[in-house]
Amino acid sequence: MKYTDFTLLTLFILFSSLSTAAYAQGTSTQGPTSAGNDTTAYAAVKVEGRTLFEVMGVRGMSASERADKVNRRLNSLTSRAEPLPPFTRENLIAGAAETTITLGGDSILTVTDGDAQDSLTTREALALQWGQKMAAAVKDARSVRANPFTGSGILIRNSFSDLLVSALKWLPRLAGAIVLTLIFWLFARFNRWAVRTIVDRTNFDGNIRHLLRAMVYYGTWIIGLLVILSTLGLEGGSIATTLGISGFVLGFAFKDILSHFFAGLMLLLGRQFHIGDQIVVKDFEGTVERIELRALYLRTYDNRLVIIPNGDVFTSVVTSNTASPVRRREFVIGIGYDDPIKKAQTVALETIRGVEGVAQEPAPDVLVDELAASTVNLKLRFYTNSQRADYLRVGSECMLRVKEAFDREHISMPTDIQTVVIQNREEIADIAAHPANHNADKS
């Protein structure tokens, strides 16, 4: 798998994690609670769909029930025609353990000591802050309903304001995630260098070395991704759930990439062939340059690079020309019927035995292969180095030496003889004897 594949998978998992976590967070903060006295959950107070702040549950009322009650009062206040006076401290009614926020003379929300403790502020300061937000939101909502053009500007302003607030809240987490990304990038490169240094001192196959480096490198990044997501505020349970969902989705969305990935693992672990071997895959023949987790890189003999997906390699018939140290080469040469066959065999056998690069074991041999129409065909078989360069060079040298040896021993190598049968011999003889008469007849 190259960096592009890993980047795509990482981005997809990150996007899924953020989406799932946001959904889970929205469900936990806005959904109803099972117990009426649950004071740990939160629900949003909204005006025209815009979230102003979140409230917690109080004794005898869940967070969602409390928020729904406030939202209904704000919606009713927004629908009124009478003007809304500016919000001041006079709109707060302070009690012994709670402060009530009023708008337009109506009680909207009661702020408790628990709300203040949860926000790390005083009850009056929190009530004043929430009251100002609700008053401003109600005025904006009334303007939007009254004048669409003015309302569009207000909506744009509020959207940018909310976006800016959200960005400022995320800046520390984002900065931490960037720093962790840099740290794990350096850590992954260091681990890969350390593994390379260790495995280079062993007798491991080159494919296994590459696999170990890749597993350590990407394994470090997977751990780093989990840490980075946690820094962004995602809980461990949400991350685990998201990874499970993402894995299920990836099985369909990236099934081809994953099939090539696992096929690459099987090729690296199976060790059917190695880097530097000369193989034939489908219509391609060449030298294996490297085996990655996604594809096989094959350098053809005319210096072209062919990238074959591992899935195709794993499911295809692969011929390894260099699986054995020696490889048999053969060619056929024809001699005349009048030439001594035994002598020709002896001359050819002694000649190819003397060629440099021909293996003595298995021993070469010369066999009568065919009695053709005009020649007796001899098949010369010998073994040489399985590398293609030696295979071609030694074969060429053997054919040249045998031809020269047959010339010295006066052993003929006739061409094909064709027999032509002439039926009208008298007419042809007359034409040959009197060509002038036949030319005059034609004219």
Short mmCIF file of C-alpha atoms in Angstrom, two decimals:
data_model
loop_
_atom_site.label_atom_id
_atom_site.label_comp_id
_atom_site.label_asym_id
_atom_site.label_seq_id
_atom_site.Cartn_x
_atom_site.Cartn_y
_atom_site.Cartn_z
CA MET A 1 0.00 0.00 0.00
CA LYS A 2 1.45 3.34 -1.00
CA TYR A 3 1.12 6.60 0.91
CA THR A 4 -1.85 7.65 -1.23
CA ASP A 5 -3.87 4.58 -0.25
CA PHE A 6 -3.05 5.01 3.43
CA THR A 7 -3.93 8.71 3.30
CA LEU A 8 -7.31 7.98 1.75
CA LEU A 9 -8.11 5.38 4.38
CA THR A 10 -6.98 7.69 7.19
CA LEU A 11 -9.07 10.61 5.95
CA PHE A 12 -12.11 8.40 5.53
CA ILE A 13 -11.82 7.00 9.07
CA LEU A 14 -11.23 10.50 10.49
CA PHE A 15 -14.30 11.88 8.70
CA SER A 16 -16.44 8.97 9.88
CA SER A 17 -15.15 9.36 13.42
CA LEU A 18 -16.00 13.06 13.55
CA SER A 19 -19.46 12.48 12.07
CA THR A 20 -20.30 9.61 14.41
CA ALA A 21 -18.96 11.41 17.45
CA ALA A 22 -20.91 14.55 16.59
CA TYR A 23 -24.06 12.49 16.18
CA ALA A 24 -23.43 10.70 19.46
CA GLN A 25 -22.75 13.96 21.25
CA GLY A 26 -25.91 15.55 19.84
CA THR A 27 -27.95 12.54 20.91
CA SER A 28 -26.56 12.57 24.42
CA THR A 29 -27.07 16.31 24.93
CA GLN A 30 -30.39 16.82 23.19
CA GLY A 31 -32.25 13.58 23.54
CA PRO A 32 -34.65 12.83 26.39
CA THR A 33 -33.39 11.13 29.51
CA SER A 34 -34.93 8.07 31.01
CA ALA A 35 -35.03 9.39 34.57
CA GLY A 36 -36.77 12.58 35.55
CA ASN A 37 -34.18 13.47 38.17
CA ASP A 38 -31.16 12.94 35.91
CA THR A 39 -28.99 16.03 36.39
CA THR A 40 -25.98 14.86 34.37
CA ALA A 41 -27.30 15.16 30.81
CA TYR A 42 -27.52 18.43 28.88
CA ALA A 43 -29.97 19.81 26.31
CA ALA A 44 -29.83 22.85 24.07
CA VAL A 45 -31.85 26.04 24.36
CA LYS A 46 -32.63 27.24 20.84
CA VAL A 47 -34.29 30.11 19.02
CA GLU A 48 -35.24 29.49 15.39
CA GLY A 49 -32.90 26.51 15.30
CA ARG A 50 -29.91 28.44 16.62
CA THR A 51 -28.35 27.00 19.78
CA LEU A 52 -27.76 29.61 22.48
CA PHE A 53 -26.49 27.51 25.38
CA GLU A 54 -27.10 24.21 27.13
CA VAL A 55 -28.91 23.52 30.37
CA MET A 56 -28.60 20.58 32.72
CA GLY A 57 -31.41 18.69 34.40
CA VAL A 58 -32.76 19.81 37.77
CA ARG A 59 -34.54 17.90 40.49
CA GLY A 60 -37.83 16.63 39.15
CA MET A 61 -37.07 17.65 35.52
CA SER A 62 -34.70 16.19 32.97
CA ALA A 63 -32.43 18.35 30.81
CA SER A 64 -34.56 17.83 27.69
CA GLU A 65 -37.80 18.66 29.53
CA ARG A 66 -36.26 21.81 30.95
CA ALA A 67 -34.90 22.91 27.57
CA ASP A 68 -38.21 22.16 25.79
CA LYS A 69 -40.06 24.30 28.33
CA VAL A 70 -37.70 27.24 27.76
CA ASN A 71 -37.83 26.81 23.98
CA ARG A 72 -41.64 26.94 23.99
CA ARG A 73 -41.60 30.16 26.02
CA LEU A 74 -39.03 31.76 23.70
CA ASN A 75 -41.01 30.74 20.63
CA SER A 76 -44.15 32.28 22.12
CA LEU A 77 -42.24 35.46 22.95
CA THR A 78 -40.86 35.64 19.41
CA SER A 79 -44.34 35.45 17.92
CA ARG A 80 -45.60 38.50 19.83
CA ALA A 81 -45.94 41.91 18.19
CA GLU A 82 -45.20 44.20 21.14
CA PRO A 83 -41.64 45.51 21.36
CA LEU A 84 -39.15 43.81 23.64
CA PRO A 85 -37.41 46.18 26.08
CA PRO A 86 -33.60 46.01 26.37
CA PHE A 87 -32.37 43.38 28.76
CA THR A 88 -30.85 44.68 32.00
CA ARG A 89 -30.25 43.46 35.53
CA GLU A 90 -33.78 44.61 36.33
CA ASN A 91 -35.01 41.57 34.35
CA LEU A 92 -33.47 39.25 36.94
CA ILE A 93 -35.46 38.16 40.01
CA ALA A 94 -33.02 36.88 42.62
CA GLY A 95 -34.09 34.33 45.19
CA ALA A 96 -32.40 32.44 47.99
CA ALA A 97 -31.24 29.49 45.81
CA GLU A 98 -32.23 30.56 42.27
CA THR A 99 -32.46 33.51 39.92
CA THR A 100 -35.30 33.88 37.42
CA ILE A 101 -34.76 35.45 34.01
CA THR A 102 -37.68 37.47 32.66
CA LEU A 103 -38.25 38.82 29.17
CA GLY A 104 -41.17 41.06 28.28
CA GLY A 105 -42.54 40.59 31.77
CA ASP A 106 -42.67 36.77 31.48
CA SER A 107 -40.52 34.28 33.41
CA ILE A 108 -38.41 32.38 30.89
CA LEU A 109 -35.74 30.41 32.78
CA THR A 110 -34.72 29.80 36.38
CA VAL A 111 -30.97 29.62 37.01
CA THR A 112 -29.97 27.39 39.91
CA ASP A 113 -26.82 27.14 42.00
CA GLY A 114 -26.07 23.88 40.19
CA ASP A 115 -26.01 25.73 36.85
CA ALA A 116 -23.60 28.30 38.27
CA GLN A 117 -21.30 25.64 39.76
CA ASP A 118 -21.30 23.72 36.50
CA SER A 119 -20.30 26.91 34.59
CA LEU A 120 -17.70 27.92 37.20
CA THR A 121 -19.30 31.33 37.73
CA THR A 122 -21.79 33.08 39.99
CA ARG A 123 -25.52 32.59 39.65
CA GLU A 124 -26.18 36.26 38.87
CA ALA A 125 -23.41 36.44 36.24
CA LEU A 126 -24.67 33.30 34.52
CA ALA A 127 -28.28 34.55 34.59
CA LEU A 128 -27.21 37.87 33.10
CA GLN A 129 -25.24 36.10 30.35
CA TRP A 130 -28.08 33.74 29.44
CA GLY A 131 -30.66 36.53 29.57
CA GLN A 132 -28.65 38.71 27.16
CA LYS A 133 -28.29 35.82 24.72
CA MET A 134 -32.00 35.02 24.79
CA ALA A 135 -33.05 38.67 24.42
CA ALA A 136 -30.72 39.23 21.46
CA ALA A 137 -31.84 35.97 19.82
CA VAL A 138 -35.54 36.88 20.20
CA LYS A 139 -34.95 40.32 18.64
CA ASP A 140 -33.06 38.77 15.73
CA ALA A 141 -35.78 36.18 15.20
CA ARG A 142 -38.45 38.88 15.13
CA SER A 143 -36.41 40.87 12.57
CA VAL A 144 -36.00 37.79 10.38
CA ARG A 145 -39.74 37.16 10.41
CA ALA A 146 -40.60 40.81 9.76
CA ASN A 147 -38.13 41.57 6.95
CA PRO A 148 -36.50 38.73 4.93
CA PHE A 149 -33.75 41.01 3.59
CA THR A 150 -32.75 42.27 7.01
CA GLY A 151 -33.17 38.74 8.34
CA SER A 152 -30.77 37.29 5.81
CA GLY A 153 -28.06 39.66 6.99
CA ILE A 154 -28.76 38.76 10.60
CA LEU A 155 -28.59 35.05 9.78
CA ILE A 156 -25.27 35.51 7.99
CA ARG A 157 -23.89 37.53 10.90
CA ASN A 158 -25.00 34.93 13.44
CA SER A 159 -23.61 32.10 11.36
CA PHE A 160 -20.18 33.71 11.16
CA SER A 161 -20.33 34.53 14.85
CA ASP A 162 -21.18 30.94 15.79
CA LEU A 163 -18.49 29.65 13.45
CA LEU A 164 -15.90 31.94 15.00
CA VAL A 165 -16.86 30.87 18.52
CA SER A 166 -16.68 27.20 17.55
CA ALA A 167 -13.30 27.72 15.90
CA LEU A 168 -11.91 29.46 18.97
CA LYS A 169 -13.09 26.59 21.14
CA TRP A 170 -11.43 24.08 18.83
CA LEU A 171 -8.14 25.95 18.41
CA PRO A 172 -6.40 24.41 21.47
CA ARG A 173 -7.49 20.91 20.50
CA LEU A 174 -6.53 21.50 16.89
CA ALA A 175 -3.11 22.80 17.89
CA GLY A 176 -2.59 19.74 20.08
CA ALA A 177 -3.66 17.44 17.23
CA ILE A 178 -1.19 19.13 14.85
CA VAL A 179 1.65 18.76 17.35
CA LEU A 180 0.77 15.09 17.91
CA THR A 181 0.64 14.51 14.16
CA LEU A 182 4.17 15.87 13.82
CA ILE A 183 5.38 13.78 16.77
CA PHE A 184 3.90 10.55 15.45
CA TRP A 185 5.21 11.30 11.95
CA LEU A 186 8.73 11.53 13.38
CA PHE A 187 8.10 8.52 15.61
CA ALA A 188 6.86 6.40 12.68
CA ARG A 189 9.89 7.31 10.57
CA PHE A 190 12.22 6.54 13.48
CA ASN A 191 10.57 3.15 14.06
CA ARG A 192 10.85 2.28 10.39
CA TRP A 193 14.53 3.26 10.40
CA ALA A 194 15.15 1.21 13.54
CA VAL A 195 13.45 -1.87 12.09
CA ARG A 196 15.38 -1.48 8.83
CA THR A 197 18.64 -1.28 10.78
CA ILE A 198 17.78 -4.44 12.72
CA VAL A 199 16.44 -6.60 9.88
CA ASP A 200 19.30 -5.63 7.54
CA ARG A 201 21.60 -7.53 9.91
CA THR A 202 19.52 -10.69 9.62
CA ASN A 203 19.07 -13.25 6.86
CA PHE A 204 15.44 -12.33 6.29
CA ASP A 205 14.16 -12.26 2.73
CA GLY A 206 13.82 -8.81 1.17
CA ASN A 207 10.05 -9.19 0.99
CA ILE A 208 9.81 -9.98 4.71
CA ARG A 209 12.00 -6.98 5.50
CA HIS A 210 9.70 -4.74 3.53
CA LEU A 211 6.64 -6.22 5.26
CA LEU A 212 8.11 -5.67 8.74
CA ARG A 213 8.98 -2.06 7.95
CA ALA A 214 5.50 -1.41 6.57
CA MET A 215 3.75 -3.04 9.55
CA VAL A 216 5.77 -1.03 12.08
CA TYR A 217 5.32 2.22 10.16
CA TYR A 218 1.57 1.96 9.63
CA GLY A 219 1.02 0.41 13.07
CA THR A 220 2.59 3.49 14.63
CA TRP A 221 0.30 5.70 12.57
CA ILE A 222 -2.80 3.75 13.64
CA ILE A 223 -1.93 4.26 17.31
CA GLY A 224 -1.18 7.90 16.60
CA LEU A 225 -4.53 8.33 14.86
CA LEU A 226 -6.37 7.06 17.92
CA VAL A 227 -4.43 9.44 20.18
CA ILE A 228 -5.07 12.38 17.82
CA LEU A 229 -8.80 11.66 17.70
CA SER A 230 -8.87 11.52 21.49
CA THR A 231 -7.13 14.90 21.60
CA LEU A 232 -9.85 16.33 19.36
CA GLY A 233 -12.36 15.44 22.05
CA LEU A 234 -13.67 12.09 20.84
CA GLU A 235 -14.32 9.49 23.53
CA GLY A 236 -12.79 6.04 23.37
CA GLY A 237 -16.20 4.39 23.03
CA SER A 238 -17.13 6.66 20.13
CA ILE A 239 -13.81 5.96 18.42
CA ALA A 240 -14.23 2.19 18.83
CA THR A 241 -17.78 2.35 17.50
CA THR A 242 -16.71 4.50 14.59
CA LEU A 243 -13.82 2.21 13.71
CA GLY A 244 -16.24 -0.72 13.67
CA ILE A 245 -18.66 1.15 11.41
CA SER A 246 -15.82 2.43 9.24
CA GLY A 247 -14.37 -1.05 8.90
CA PHE A 248 -17.73 -2.35 7.75
CA VAL A 249 -18.11 0.50 5.25
CA LEU A 250 -14.51 0.17 4.05
CA GLY A 251 -15.15 -3.48 3.30
CA PHE A 252 -17.51 -2.37 0.55
CA ALA A 253 -16.05 0.98 -0.48
CA PHE A 254 -12.44 -0.24 -0.73
CA LYS A 255 -12.93 -3.94 -1.34
CA ASP A 256 -10.53 -3.96 -4.30
CA ILE A 257 -7.80 -2.13 -2.38
CA LEU A 258 -8.26 -4.40 0.62
CA SER A 259 -8.18 -7.53 -1.55
CA HIS A 260 -4.89 -6.35 -3.08
CA PHE A 261 -3.61 -5.55 0.42
CA PHE A 262 -4.30 -9.02 1.81
CA ALA A 263 -3.04 -10.64 -1.41
CA GLY A 264 0.20 -8.70 -0.92
CA LEU A 265 0.49 -10.08 2.61
CA MET A 266 0.01 -13.61 1.29
CA LEU A 267 2.64 -13.07 -1.42
CA LEU A 268 5.13 -11.65 1.07
CA LEU A 269 4.56 -14.40 3.62
CA GLY A 270 4.27 -17.22 1.07
CA ARG A 271 7.59 -16.33 -0.56
CA GLN A 272 6.72 -17.98 -3.88
CA PHE A 273 9.17 -15.64 -5.57
CA HIS A 274 11.56 -12.94 -4.43
CA ILE A 275 12.89 -9.57 -5.50
CA GLY A 276 15.21 -10.11 -8.47
CA ASP A 277 13.43 -13.24 -9.74
CA GLN A 278 12.37 -13.36 -13.37
CA ILE A 279 8.74 -14.37 -13.70
CA VAL A 280 5.87 -14.45 -16.18
CA VAL A 281 2.48 -13.07 -15.05
CA LYS A 282 -0.26 -13.22 -17.67
CA ASP A 283 1.18 -11.47 -20.75
CA PHE A 284 4.07 -9.81 -18.90
CA GLU A 285 7.55 -11.19 -18.34
CA GLY A 286 10.37 -9.50 -16.50
CA THR A 287 12.31 -9.06 -13.28
CA VAL A 288 10.59 -8.44 -9.92
CA GLU A 289 11.74 -5.03 -8.68
CA ARG A 290 9.68 -4.84 -5.50
CA ILE A 291 6.56 -6.24 -3.88
CA GLU A 292 4.41 -3.74 -2.03
CA LEU A 293 1.22 -4.29 -0.09
CA ARG A 294 -0.84 -3.10 -3.06
CA ALA A 295 1.00 -4.06 -6.23
CA LEU A 296 3.90 -5.97 -7.78
CA TYR A 297 6.46 -3.94 -9.75
CA LEU A 298 7.80 -5.88 -12.74
CA ARG A 299 10.60 -4.57 -14.97
CA THR A 300 10.28 -6.04 -18.47
CA TYR A 301 13.31 -6.98 -20.54
CA ASP A 302 12.84 -3.92 -22.77
CA ASN A 303 13.07 -1.72 -19.61
CA ARG A 304 9.38 -0.96 -19.16
CA LEU A 305 7.86 -0.92 -15.68
CA VAL A 306 4.63 -2.91 -15.27
CA ILE A 307 2.61 -2.43 -12.05
CA ILE A 308 0.35 -5.44 -11.47
CA PRO A 309 -2.19 -5.42 -8.58
CA ASN A 310 -1.44 -8.12 -6.05
CA GLY A 311 -4.94 -9.55 -6.37
CA ASP A 312 -4.31 -10.31 -10.05
CA VAL A 313 -0.92 -11.85 -9.26
CA PHE A 314 -2.34 -14.01 -6.48
CA THR A 315 -5.17 -15.40 -8.65
CA SER A 316 -3.11 -15.87 -11.85
CA VAL A 317 -0.73 -18.55 -13.03
CA VAL A 318 2.82 -17.33 -12.34
CA THR A 319 5.82 -18.90 -14.07
CA SER A 320 9.15 -18.39 -12.31
CA ASN A 321 12.04 -18.73 -14.74
CA THR A 322 14.64 -18.39 -12.00
CA ALA A 323 13.15 -20.67 -9.35
CA SER A 324 15.96 -23.14 -10.16
CA PRO A 325 19.60 -22.14 -10.65
CA VAL A 326 19.75 -23.72 -14.14
CA ARG A 327 17.28 -23.80 -16.98
CA ARG A 328 17.09 -26.05 -20.03
CA ARG A 329 17.59 -24.63 -23.50
CA GLU A 330 17.06 -26.51 -26.75
CA PHE A 331 17.11 -25.94 -30.49
CA VAL A 332 16.69 -28.07 -33.62
CA ILE A 333 19.13 -28.39 -36.52
CA GLY A 334 18.66 -30.45 -39.69
CA ILE A 335 21.26 -32.56 -41.56
CA GLY A 336 21.06 -34.32 -44.93
CA TYR A 337 19.92 -37.93 -45.30
CA ASP A 338 23.32 -38.82 -46.78
CA ASP A 339 25.22 -37.51 -43.73
CA PRO A 340 26.21 -39.91 -40.90
CA ILE A 341 23.77 -39.31 -38.07
CA LYS A 342 25.98 -40.74 -35.31
CA LYS A 343 28.88 -38.55 -36.33
CA ALA A 344 26.67 -35.47 -36.42
CA GLN A 345 25.39 -36.26 -32.94
CA THR A 346 28.91 -36.69 -31.59
CA VAL A 347 30.19 -33.49 -33.20
CA ALA A 348 27.22 -31.45 -31.90
CA LEU A 349 27.48 -32.91 -28.37
CA GLU A 350 31.22 -32.24 -28.06
CA THR A 351 30.72 -28.73 -29.41
CA ILE A 352 28.05 -27.63 -26.95
CA ARG A 353 29.95 -29.21 -24.06
CA GLY A 354 32.83 -26.86 -24.83
CA VAL A 355 30.75 -23.70 -24.76
CA GLU A 356 31.27 -21.59 -21.63
CA GLY A 357 28.10 -21.39 -19.57
CA VAL A 358 26.72 -24.84 -20.48
CA ALA A 359 26.16 -26.87 -17.30
CA GLN A 360 27.78 -30.29 -17.15
CA GLU A 361 25.10 -31.51 -14.75
CA PRO A 362 22.50 -32.24 -15.95
CA ALA A 363 24.52 -33.33 -18.96
CA PRO A 364 23.63 -32.05 -22.45
CA ASP A 365 22.38 -34.50 -25.08
CA VAL A 366 21.58 -34.66 -28.81
CA LEU A 367 18.53 -36.64 -29.96
CA VAL A 368 17.02 -37.47 -33.34
CA ASP A 369 13.85 -35.44 -33.23
CA GLU A 370 12.22 -35.91 -36.65
CA LEU A 371 12.67 -37.47 -40.08
CA ALA A 372 11.50 -34.57 -42.18
CA ALA A 373 10.94 -34.44 -45.94
CA SER A 374 14.49 -33.38 -46.79
CA THR A 375 16.39 -33.41 -43.46
CA VAL A 376 17.01 -35.46 -40.40
CA ASN A 377 16.29 -33.07 -37.51
CA LEU A 378 18.47 -33.26 -34.41
CA LYS A 379 17.34 -31.70 -31.13
CA LEU A 380 20.17 -30.33 -28.98
CA ARG A 381 19.32 -29.95 -25.27
CA PHE A 382 21.51 -28.40 -22.57
CA TYR A 383 21.22 -26.51 -19.29
CA THR A 384 22.51 -23.04 -18.52
CA ASN A 385 22.07 -20.27 -15.97
CA SER A 386 18.38 -19.49 -15.56
CA GLN A 387 18.91 -15.74 -15.87
CA ARG A 388 17.60 -14.54 -19.21
CA ALA A 389 20.85 -12.84 -20.23
CA ASP A 390 22.86 -16.08 -19.86
CA TYR A 391 20.00 -18.12 -21.31
CA LEU A 392 20.03 -16.12 -24.56
CA ARG A 393 23.82 -15.64 -24.80
CA VAL A 394 24.74 -19.28 -24.23
CA GLY A 395 22.02 -20.48 -26.61
CA SER A 396 23.27 -18.16 -29.34
CA GLU A 397 26.87 -19.28 -28.82
CA CYS A 398 25.89 -22.95 -29.02
CA MET A 399 24.06 -22.51 -32.32
CA LEU A 400 27.01 -20.61 -33.80
CA ARG A 401 29.60 -23.20 -32.67
CA VAL A 402 27.53 -26.16 -33.96
CA LYS A 403 27.10 -24.55 -37.37
CA GLU A 404 30.85 -23.91 -37.64
CA ALA A 405 31.65 -27.48 -36.51
CA PHE A 406 29.30 -28.99 -39.13
CA ASP A 407 30.99 -26.88 -41.82
CA ARG A 408 34.41 -28.17 -40.77
CA GLU A 409 33.21 -31.79 -40.77
CA HIS A 410 31.41 -31.34 -44.10
CA ILE A 411 28.05 -32.21 -42.58
CA SER A 412 25.41 -30.62 -44.76
CA MET A 413 22.48 -28.64 -43.51
CA PRO A 414 20.22 -28.70 -46.57
CA THR A 415 17.24 -26.50 -47.09
CA ASP A 416 13.80 -27.87 -47.87
CA ILE A 417 13.61 -29.67 -51.23
CA GLN A 418 10.54 -29.17 -53.42
CA THR A 419 9.70 -31.57 -56.29
CA VAL A 420 8.11 -30.14 -59.47
CA VAL A 421 6.35 -32.60 -61.83
CA ILE A 422 6.17 -31.58 -65.55
CA GLN A 423 3.51 -33.44 -67.63
CA ASN A 424 3.63 -31.95 -71.24
CA ARG A 425 7.29 -32.66 -71.85
CA GLU A 426 7.05 -32.85 -75.72
CA GLU A 427 5.44 -29.41 -75.98
CA ILE A 428 7.95 -27.90 -73.63
CA ALA A 429 10.84 -29.47 -75.56
CA ASP A 430 9.47 -28.10 -78.87
CA ILE A 431 9.19 -24.62 -77.37
CA ALA A 432 12.75 -24.83 -76.17
CA ALA A 433 13.99 -25.98 -79.64
CA HIS A 434 12.01 -23.43 -81.74
CA PRO A 435 11.41 -20.36 -79.58
CA ALA A 436 11.11 -18.04 -82.63
CA ASN A 437 8.12 -19.90 -84.05
CA HIS A 438 6.23 -19.73 -80.81
CA ASN A 439 6.98 -16.03 -80.40
CA ALA A 440 5.59 -15.40 -83.94
CA ASP A 441 2.40 -17.31 -83.03
CA LYS A 442 1.90 -15.09 -79.99
CA SER A 443 2.28 -11.94 -82.07
#
